[in-house]
PDB file of C-alpha atoms in Angstrom:
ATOM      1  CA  UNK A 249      51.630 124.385  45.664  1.00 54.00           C
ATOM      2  CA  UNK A 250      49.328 127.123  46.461  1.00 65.00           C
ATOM      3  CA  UNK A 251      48.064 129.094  43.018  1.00 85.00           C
ATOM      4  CA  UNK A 252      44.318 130.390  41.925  1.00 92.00           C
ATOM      5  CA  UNK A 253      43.937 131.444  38.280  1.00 93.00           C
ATOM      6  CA  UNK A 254      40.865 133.562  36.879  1.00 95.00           C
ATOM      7  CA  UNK A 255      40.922 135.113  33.821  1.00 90.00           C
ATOM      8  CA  UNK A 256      41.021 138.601  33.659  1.00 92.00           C
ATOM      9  CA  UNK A 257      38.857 140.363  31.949  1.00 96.00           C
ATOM     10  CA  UNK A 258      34.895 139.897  31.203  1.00 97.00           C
ATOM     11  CA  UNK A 259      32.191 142.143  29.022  1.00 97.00           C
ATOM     12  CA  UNK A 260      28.663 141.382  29.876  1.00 97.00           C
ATOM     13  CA  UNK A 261      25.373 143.105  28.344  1.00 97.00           C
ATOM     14  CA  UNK A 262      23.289 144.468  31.418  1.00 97.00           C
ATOM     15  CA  UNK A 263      20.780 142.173  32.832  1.00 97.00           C
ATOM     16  CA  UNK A 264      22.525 139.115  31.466  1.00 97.00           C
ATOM     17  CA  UNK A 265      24.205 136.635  33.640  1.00 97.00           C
ATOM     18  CA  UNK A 266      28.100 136.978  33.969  1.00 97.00           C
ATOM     19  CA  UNK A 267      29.994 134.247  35.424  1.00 97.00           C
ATOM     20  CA  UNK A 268      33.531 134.352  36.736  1.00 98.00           C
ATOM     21  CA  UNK A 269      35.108 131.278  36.302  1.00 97.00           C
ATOM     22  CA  UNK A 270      38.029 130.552  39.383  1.00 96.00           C
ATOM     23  CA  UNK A 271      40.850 127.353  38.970  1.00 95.00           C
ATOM     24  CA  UNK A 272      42.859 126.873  42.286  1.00 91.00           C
ATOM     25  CA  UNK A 273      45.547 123.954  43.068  1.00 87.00           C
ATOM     26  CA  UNK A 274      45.828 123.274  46.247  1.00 79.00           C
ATOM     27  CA  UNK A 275      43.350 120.415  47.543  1.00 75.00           C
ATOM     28  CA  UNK A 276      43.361 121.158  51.207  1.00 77.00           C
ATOM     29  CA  UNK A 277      41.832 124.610  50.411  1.00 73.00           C
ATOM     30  CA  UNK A 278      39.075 123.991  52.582  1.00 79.00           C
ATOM     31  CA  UNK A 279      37.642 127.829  52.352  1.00 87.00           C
ATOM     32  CA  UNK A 280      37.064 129.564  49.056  1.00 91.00           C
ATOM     33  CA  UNK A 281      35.963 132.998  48.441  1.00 92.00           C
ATOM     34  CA  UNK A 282      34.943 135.888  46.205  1.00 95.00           C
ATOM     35  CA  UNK A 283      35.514 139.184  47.052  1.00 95.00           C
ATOM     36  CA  UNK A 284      34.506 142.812  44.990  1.00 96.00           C
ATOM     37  CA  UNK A 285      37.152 145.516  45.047  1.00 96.00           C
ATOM     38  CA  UNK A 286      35.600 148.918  43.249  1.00 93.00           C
ATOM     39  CA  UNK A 287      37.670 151.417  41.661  1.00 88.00           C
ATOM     40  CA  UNK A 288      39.639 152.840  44.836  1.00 84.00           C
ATOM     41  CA  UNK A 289      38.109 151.133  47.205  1.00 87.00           C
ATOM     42  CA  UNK A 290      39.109 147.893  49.550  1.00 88.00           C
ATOM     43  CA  UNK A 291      38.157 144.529  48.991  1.00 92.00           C
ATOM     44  CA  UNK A 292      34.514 143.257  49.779  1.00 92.00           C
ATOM     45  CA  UNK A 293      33.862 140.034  50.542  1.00 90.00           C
ATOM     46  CA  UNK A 294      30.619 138.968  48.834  1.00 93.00           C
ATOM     47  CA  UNK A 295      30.491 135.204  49.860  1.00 92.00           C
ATOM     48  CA  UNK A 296      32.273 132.075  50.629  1.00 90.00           C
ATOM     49  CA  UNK A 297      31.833 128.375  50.576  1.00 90.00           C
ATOM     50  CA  UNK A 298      32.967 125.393  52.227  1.00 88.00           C
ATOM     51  CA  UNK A 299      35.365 122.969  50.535  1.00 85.00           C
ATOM     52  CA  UNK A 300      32.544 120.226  51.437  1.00 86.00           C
ATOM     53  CA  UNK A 301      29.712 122.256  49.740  1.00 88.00           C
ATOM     54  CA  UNK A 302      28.785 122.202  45.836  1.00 91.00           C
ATOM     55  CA  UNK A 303      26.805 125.256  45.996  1.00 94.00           C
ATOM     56  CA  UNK A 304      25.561 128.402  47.869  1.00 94.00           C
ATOM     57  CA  UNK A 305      23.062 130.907  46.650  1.00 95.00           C
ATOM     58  CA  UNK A 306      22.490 134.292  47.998  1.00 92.00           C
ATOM     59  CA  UNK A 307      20.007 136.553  46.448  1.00 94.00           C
ATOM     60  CA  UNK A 308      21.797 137.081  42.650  1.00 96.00           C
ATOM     61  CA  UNK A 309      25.056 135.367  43.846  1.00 97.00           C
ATOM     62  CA  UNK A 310      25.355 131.760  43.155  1.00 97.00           C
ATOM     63  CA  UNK A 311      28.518 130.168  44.028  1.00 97.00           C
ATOM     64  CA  UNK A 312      29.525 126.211  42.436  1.00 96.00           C
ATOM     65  CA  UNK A 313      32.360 124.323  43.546  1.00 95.00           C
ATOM     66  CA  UNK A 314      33.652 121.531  41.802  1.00 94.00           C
ATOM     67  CA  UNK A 315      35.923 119.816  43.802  1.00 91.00           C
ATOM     68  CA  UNK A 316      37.161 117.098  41.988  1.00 91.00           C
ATOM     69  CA  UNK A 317      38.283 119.825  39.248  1.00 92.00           C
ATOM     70  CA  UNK A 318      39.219 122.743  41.554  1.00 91.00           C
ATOM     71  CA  UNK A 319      36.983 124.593  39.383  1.00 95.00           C
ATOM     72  CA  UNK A 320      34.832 127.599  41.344  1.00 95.00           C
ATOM     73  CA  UNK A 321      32.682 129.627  39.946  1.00 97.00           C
ATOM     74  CA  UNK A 322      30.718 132.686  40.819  1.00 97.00           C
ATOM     75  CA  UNK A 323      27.551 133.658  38.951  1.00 98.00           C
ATOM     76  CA  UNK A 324      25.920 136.763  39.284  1.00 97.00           C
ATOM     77  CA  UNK A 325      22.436 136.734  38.055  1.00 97.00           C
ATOM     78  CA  UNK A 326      20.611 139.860  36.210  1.00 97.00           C
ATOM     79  CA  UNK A 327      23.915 142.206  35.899  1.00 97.00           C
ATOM     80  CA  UNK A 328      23.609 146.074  36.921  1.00 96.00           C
ATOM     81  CA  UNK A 329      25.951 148.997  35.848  1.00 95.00           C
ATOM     82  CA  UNK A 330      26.896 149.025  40.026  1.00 94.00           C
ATOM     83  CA  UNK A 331      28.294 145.584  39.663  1.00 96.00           C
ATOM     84  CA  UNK A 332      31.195 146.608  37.716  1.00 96.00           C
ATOM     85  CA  UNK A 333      34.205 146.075  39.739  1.00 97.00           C
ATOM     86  CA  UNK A 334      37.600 143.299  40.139  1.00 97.00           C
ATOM     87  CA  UNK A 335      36.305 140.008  41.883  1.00 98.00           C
ATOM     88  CA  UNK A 336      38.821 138.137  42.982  1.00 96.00           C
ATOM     89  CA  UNK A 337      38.389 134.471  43.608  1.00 95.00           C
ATOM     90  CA  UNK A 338      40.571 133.587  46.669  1.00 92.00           C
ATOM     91  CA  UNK A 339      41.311 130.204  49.352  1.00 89.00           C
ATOM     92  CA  UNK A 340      42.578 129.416  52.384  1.00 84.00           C
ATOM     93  CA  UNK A 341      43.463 126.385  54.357  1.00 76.00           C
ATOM     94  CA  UNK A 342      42.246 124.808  57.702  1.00 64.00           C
ATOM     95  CA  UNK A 343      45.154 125.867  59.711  1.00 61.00           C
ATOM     96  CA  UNK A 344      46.421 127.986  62.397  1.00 51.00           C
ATOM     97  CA  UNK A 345      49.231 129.837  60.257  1.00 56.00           C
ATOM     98  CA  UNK A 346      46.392 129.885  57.223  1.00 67.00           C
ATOM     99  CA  UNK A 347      46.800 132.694  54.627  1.00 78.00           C
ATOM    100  CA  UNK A 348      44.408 133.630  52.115  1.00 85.00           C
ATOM    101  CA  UNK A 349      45.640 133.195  48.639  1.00 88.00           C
ATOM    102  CA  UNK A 350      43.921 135.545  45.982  1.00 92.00           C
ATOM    103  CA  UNK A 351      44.013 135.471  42.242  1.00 94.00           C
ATOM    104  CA  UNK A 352      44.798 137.748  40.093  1.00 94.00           C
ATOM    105  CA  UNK A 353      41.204 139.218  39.894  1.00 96.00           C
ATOM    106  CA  UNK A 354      38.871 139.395  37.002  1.00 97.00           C
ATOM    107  CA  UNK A 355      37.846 142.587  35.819  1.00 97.00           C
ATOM    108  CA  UNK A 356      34.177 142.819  35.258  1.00 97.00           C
ATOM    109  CA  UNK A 357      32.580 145.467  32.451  1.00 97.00           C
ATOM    110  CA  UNK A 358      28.618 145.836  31.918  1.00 96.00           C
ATOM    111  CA  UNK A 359      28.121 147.371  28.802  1.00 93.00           C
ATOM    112  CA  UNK A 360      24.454 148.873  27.846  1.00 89.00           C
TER     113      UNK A 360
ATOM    114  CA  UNK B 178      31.912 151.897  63.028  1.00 65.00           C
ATOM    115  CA  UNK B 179      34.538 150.770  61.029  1.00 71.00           C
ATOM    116  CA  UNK B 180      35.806 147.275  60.922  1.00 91.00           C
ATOM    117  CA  UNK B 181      39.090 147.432  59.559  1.00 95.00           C
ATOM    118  CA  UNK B 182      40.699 150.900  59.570  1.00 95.00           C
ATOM    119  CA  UNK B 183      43.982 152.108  57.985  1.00 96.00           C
ATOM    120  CA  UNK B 184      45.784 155.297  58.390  1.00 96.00           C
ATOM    121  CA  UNK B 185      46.733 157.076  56.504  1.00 97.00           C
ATOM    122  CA  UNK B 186      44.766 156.529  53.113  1.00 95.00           C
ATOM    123  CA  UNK B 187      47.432 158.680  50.828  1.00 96.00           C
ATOM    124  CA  UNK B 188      51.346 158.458  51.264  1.00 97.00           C
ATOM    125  CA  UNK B 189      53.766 159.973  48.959  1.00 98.00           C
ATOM    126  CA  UNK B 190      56.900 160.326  50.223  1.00 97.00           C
ATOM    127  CA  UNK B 191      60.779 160.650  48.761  1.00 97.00           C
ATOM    128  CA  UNK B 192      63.035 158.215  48.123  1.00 97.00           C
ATOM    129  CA  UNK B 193      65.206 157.411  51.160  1.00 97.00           C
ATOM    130  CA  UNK B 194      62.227 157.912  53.923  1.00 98.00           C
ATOM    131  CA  UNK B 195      61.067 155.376  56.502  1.00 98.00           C
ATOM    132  CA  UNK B 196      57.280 156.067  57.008  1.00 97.00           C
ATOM    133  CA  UNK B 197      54.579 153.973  59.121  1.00 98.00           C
ATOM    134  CA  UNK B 198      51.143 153.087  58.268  1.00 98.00           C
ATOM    135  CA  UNK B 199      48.766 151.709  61.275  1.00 97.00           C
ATOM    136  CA  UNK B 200      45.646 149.511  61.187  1.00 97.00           C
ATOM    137  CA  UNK B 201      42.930 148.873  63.942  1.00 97.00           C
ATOM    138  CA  UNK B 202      39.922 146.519  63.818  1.00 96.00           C
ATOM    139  CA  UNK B 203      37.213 146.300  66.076  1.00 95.00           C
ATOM    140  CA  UNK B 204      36.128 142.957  65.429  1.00 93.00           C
ATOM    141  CA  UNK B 205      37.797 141.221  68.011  1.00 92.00           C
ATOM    142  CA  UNK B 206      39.463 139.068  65.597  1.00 91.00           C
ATOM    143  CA  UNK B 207      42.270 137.253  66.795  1.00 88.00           C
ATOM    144  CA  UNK B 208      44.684 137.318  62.947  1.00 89.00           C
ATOM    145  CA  UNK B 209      45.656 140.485  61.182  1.00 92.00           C
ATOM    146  CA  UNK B 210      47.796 140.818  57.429  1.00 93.00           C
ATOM    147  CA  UNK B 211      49.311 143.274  55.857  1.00 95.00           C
ATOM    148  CA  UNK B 212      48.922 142.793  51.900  1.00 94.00           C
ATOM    149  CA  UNK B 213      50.129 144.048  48.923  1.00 95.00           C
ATOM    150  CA  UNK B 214      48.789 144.949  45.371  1.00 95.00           C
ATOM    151  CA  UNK B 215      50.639 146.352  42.885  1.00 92.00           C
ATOM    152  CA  UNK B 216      49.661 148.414  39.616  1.00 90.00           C
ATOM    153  CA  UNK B 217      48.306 145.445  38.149  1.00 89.00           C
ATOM    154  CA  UNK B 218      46.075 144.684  41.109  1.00 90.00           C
ATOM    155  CA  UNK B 219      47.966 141.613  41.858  1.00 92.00           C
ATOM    156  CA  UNK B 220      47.284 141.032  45.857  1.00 92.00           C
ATOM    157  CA  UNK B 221      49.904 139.027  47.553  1.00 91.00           C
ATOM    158  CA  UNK B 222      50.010 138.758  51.231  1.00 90.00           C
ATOM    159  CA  UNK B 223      53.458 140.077  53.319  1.00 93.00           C
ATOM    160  CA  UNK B 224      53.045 139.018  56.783  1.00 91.00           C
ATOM    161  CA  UNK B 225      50.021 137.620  59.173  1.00 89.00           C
ATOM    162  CA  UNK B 226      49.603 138.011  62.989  1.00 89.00           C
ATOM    163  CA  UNK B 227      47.627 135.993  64.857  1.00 86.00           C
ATOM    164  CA  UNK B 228      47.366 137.275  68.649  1.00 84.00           C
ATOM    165  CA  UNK B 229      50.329 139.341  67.986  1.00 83.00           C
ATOM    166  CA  UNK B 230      52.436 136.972  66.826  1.00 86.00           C
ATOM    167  CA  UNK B 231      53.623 136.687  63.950  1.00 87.00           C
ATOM    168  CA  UNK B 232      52.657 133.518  62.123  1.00 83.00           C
ATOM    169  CA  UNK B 233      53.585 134.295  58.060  1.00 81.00           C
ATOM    170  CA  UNK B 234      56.511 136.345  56.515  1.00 81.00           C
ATOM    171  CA  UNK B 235      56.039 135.975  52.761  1.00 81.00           C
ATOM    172  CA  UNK B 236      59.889 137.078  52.178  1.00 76.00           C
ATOM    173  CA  UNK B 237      59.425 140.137  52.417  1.00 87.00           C
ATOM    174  CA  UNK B 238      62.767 142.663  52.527  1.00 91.00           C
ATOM    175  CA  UNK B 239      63.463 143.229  55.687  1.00 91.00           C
ATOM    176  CA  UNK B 240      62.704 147.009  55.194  1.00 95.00           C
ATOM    177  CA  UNK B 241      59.557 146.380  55.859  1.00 95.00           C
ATOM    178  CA  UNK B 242      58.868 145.642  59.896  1.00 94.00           C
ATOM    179  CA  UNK B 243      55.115 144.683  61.165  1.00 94.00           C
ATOM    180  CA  UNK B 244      54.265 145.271  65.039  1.00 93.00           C
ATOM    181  CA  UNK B 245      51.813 144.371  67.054  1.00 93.00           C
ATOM    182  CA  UNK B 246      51.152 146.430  69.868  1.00 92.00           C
ATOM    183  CA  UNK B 247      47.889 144.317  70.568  1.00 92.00           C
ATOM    184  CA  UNK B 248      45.301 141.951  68.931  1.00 90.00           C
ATOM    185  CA  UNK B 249      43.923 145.123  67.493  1.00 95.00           C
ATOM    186  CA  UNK B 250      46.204 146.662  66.116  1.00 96.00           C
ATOM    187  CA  UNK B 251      48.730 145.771  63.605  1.00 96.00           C
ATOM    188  CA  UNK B 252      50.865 148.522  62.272  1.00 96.00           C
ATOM    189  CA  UNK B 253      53.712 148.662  59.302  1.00 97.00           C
ATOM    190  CA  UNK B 254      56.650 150.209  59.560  1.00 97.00           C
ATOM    191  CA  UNK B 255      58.868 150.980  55.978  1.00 97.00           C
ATOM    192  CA  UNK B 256      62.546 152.008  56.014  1.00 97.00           C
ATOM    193  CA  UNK B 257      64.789 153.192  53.160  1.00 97.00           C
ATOM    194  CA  UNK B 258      61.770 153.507  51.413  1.00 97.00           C
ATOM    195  CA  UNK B 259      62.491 152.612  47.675  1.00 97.00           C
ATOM    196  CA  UNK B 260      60.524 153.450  44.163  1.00 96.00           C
ATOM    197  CA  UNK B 261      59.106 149.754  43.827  1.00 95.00           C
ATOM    198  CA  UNK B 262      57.594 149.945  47.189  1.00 96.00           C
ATOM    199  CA  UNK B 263      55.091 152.125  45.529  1.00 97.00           C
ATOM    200  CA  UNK B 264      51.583 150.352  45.438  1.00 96.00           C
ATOM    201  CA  UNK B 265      48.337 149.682  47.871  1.00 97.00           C
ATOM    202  CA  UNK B 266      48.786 148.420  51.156  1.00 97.00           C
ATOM    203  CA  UNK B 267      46.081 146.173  52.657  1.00 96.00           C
ATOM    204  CA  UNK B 268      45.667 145.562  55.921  1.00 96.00           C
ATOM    205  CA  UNK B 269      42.733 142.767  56.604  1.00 93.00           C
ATOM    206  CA  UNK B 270      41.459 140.332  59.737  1.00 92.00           C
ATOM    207  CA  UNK B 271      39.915 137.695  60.299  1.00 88.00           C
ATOM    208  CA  UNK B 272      38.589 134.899  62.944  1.00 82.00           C
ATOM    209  CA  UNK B 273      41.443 132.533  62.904  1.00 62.00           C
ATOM    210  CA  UNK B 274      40.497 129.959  59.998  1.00 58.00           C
ATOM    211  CA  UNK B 275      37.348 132.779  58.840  1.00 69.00           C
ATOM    212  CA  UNK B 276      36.847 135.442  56.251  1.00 79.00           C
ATOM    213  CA  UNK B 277      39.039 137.916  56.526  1.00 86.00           C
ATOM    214  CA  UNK B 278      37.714 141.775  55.980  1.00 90.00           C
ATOM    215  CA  UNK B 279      39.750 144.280  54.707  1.00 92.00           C
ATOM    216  CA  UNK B 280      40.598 148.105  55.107  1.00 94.00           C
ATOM    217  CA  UNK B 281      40.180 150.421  52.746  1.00 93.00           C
ATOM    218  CA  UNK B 282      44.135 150.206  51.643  1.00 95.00           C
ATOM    219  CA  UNK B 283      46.433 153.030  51.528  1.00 97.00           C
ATOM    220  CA  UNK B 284      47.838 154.042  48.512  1.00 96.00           C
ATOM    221  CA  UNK B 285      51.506 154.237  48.900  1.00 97.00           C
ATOM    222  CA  UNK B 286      53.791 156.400  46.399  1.00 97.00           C
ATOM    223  CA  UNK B 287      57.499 157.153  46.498  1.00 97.00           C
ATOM    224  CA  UNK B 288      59.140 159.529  44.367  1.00 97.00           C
TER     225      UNK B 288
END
């Protein structure tokens, strides 16, 4: 079955690390993303990975995958006040009638 | 320059109505979506065009009618409008199998 689970809420002091933790079930997700949605605004997508990848790094974005658990992960190094927002962790299949599947989103706080 | 556009951003409309929101990208992307979030910011997807066909209905009520008019645009069309059809609509594309990039939603209400 198709299902991605994140927790939904996490508090992190500014300039720390906060990592959002992302469980999915279906193994033939073969893309996996994050994506930022700010208070009334649309969904960003910050970065993605290949099912076939452990890792990707961009600037303060680090992304791990662990297949073998379904386990993704998306760290975001040194935390700012403007990072505040829902990520959602989200997948999709190698197919033609493919459909992005989002969790329920985790809502990030940065607290002085 | 916008990617992914929606019109209208605000809706609030009685009980009863049939209204229509439209979407345009200019990405030359061959799939559009229409998605949903409600007041807890759940996101679940409703239906999914790919070169104007449609590929996914996510049982959806059959109030709710998608067109395509063309790979660019993807519109939604909402009849008998009803109180729990109040939420965000999302309309999104992407490069068949790619990343899909989303509108900026409009916010639905029905009184």
């Amino acid at each position: 079955g198709e299902d991605v689970e994140q927790s939904l809420f996490l508090s992190v002091r500014e300039g720390d690390s906060s990592v959002i933790n992302c469980t999915y079930t279906d193994s033939s997700s073969t893309y996996l993303y994050w994506y930022k949605q700010e208070p009334g605004a649309g969904l960003q997508l910050l970065t993605y990975i290949f099912s076939n990848m452990d890792m990707k790094q961009d600037q303060r974005l680090t992304v791990l995958l662990n297949k073998k658990d379904k386990h993704l992960s998306l760290r975001i190094a040194d935390t700012q006040t403007g990072d505040s927002a829902i990520y959602f962790c989200a997948e999709s299949r190698y197919s033609s009638a493919s459909k992005i599947i989002f969790g329920s989103g985790t809502r990030l706080s940065i607290r002085p | 320059d916008t990617a992914v556009s929606q019109t209208p951003k605000y809706l609030v409309t009685q009980m009863g109505n049939d209204k229509s929101i439209k979407c345009e990208q200019n990405l030359g992307h061959d799939t559009m979506y229409w998605y949903k979030q409600d007041s807890k910011k759940f996101l679940k997807i409703m239906f999914s065009y790919n070169n104007k066909e449609l590929i996914i209905n996510e049982t959806v009520p059959n109030r709710f009618s998608p067109k395509s008019p063309d790979k660019a645009h993807l519109n939604l069309h909402i009849n008998s409008l009803e109180l729990g059809d109040s939420a965000v609509y999302f309309c999104a594309s992407s490069q068949e199998r790619g990343e899909a990039f989303f509108g900026q939603g409009t916010r639905l209400t029905v009184v």
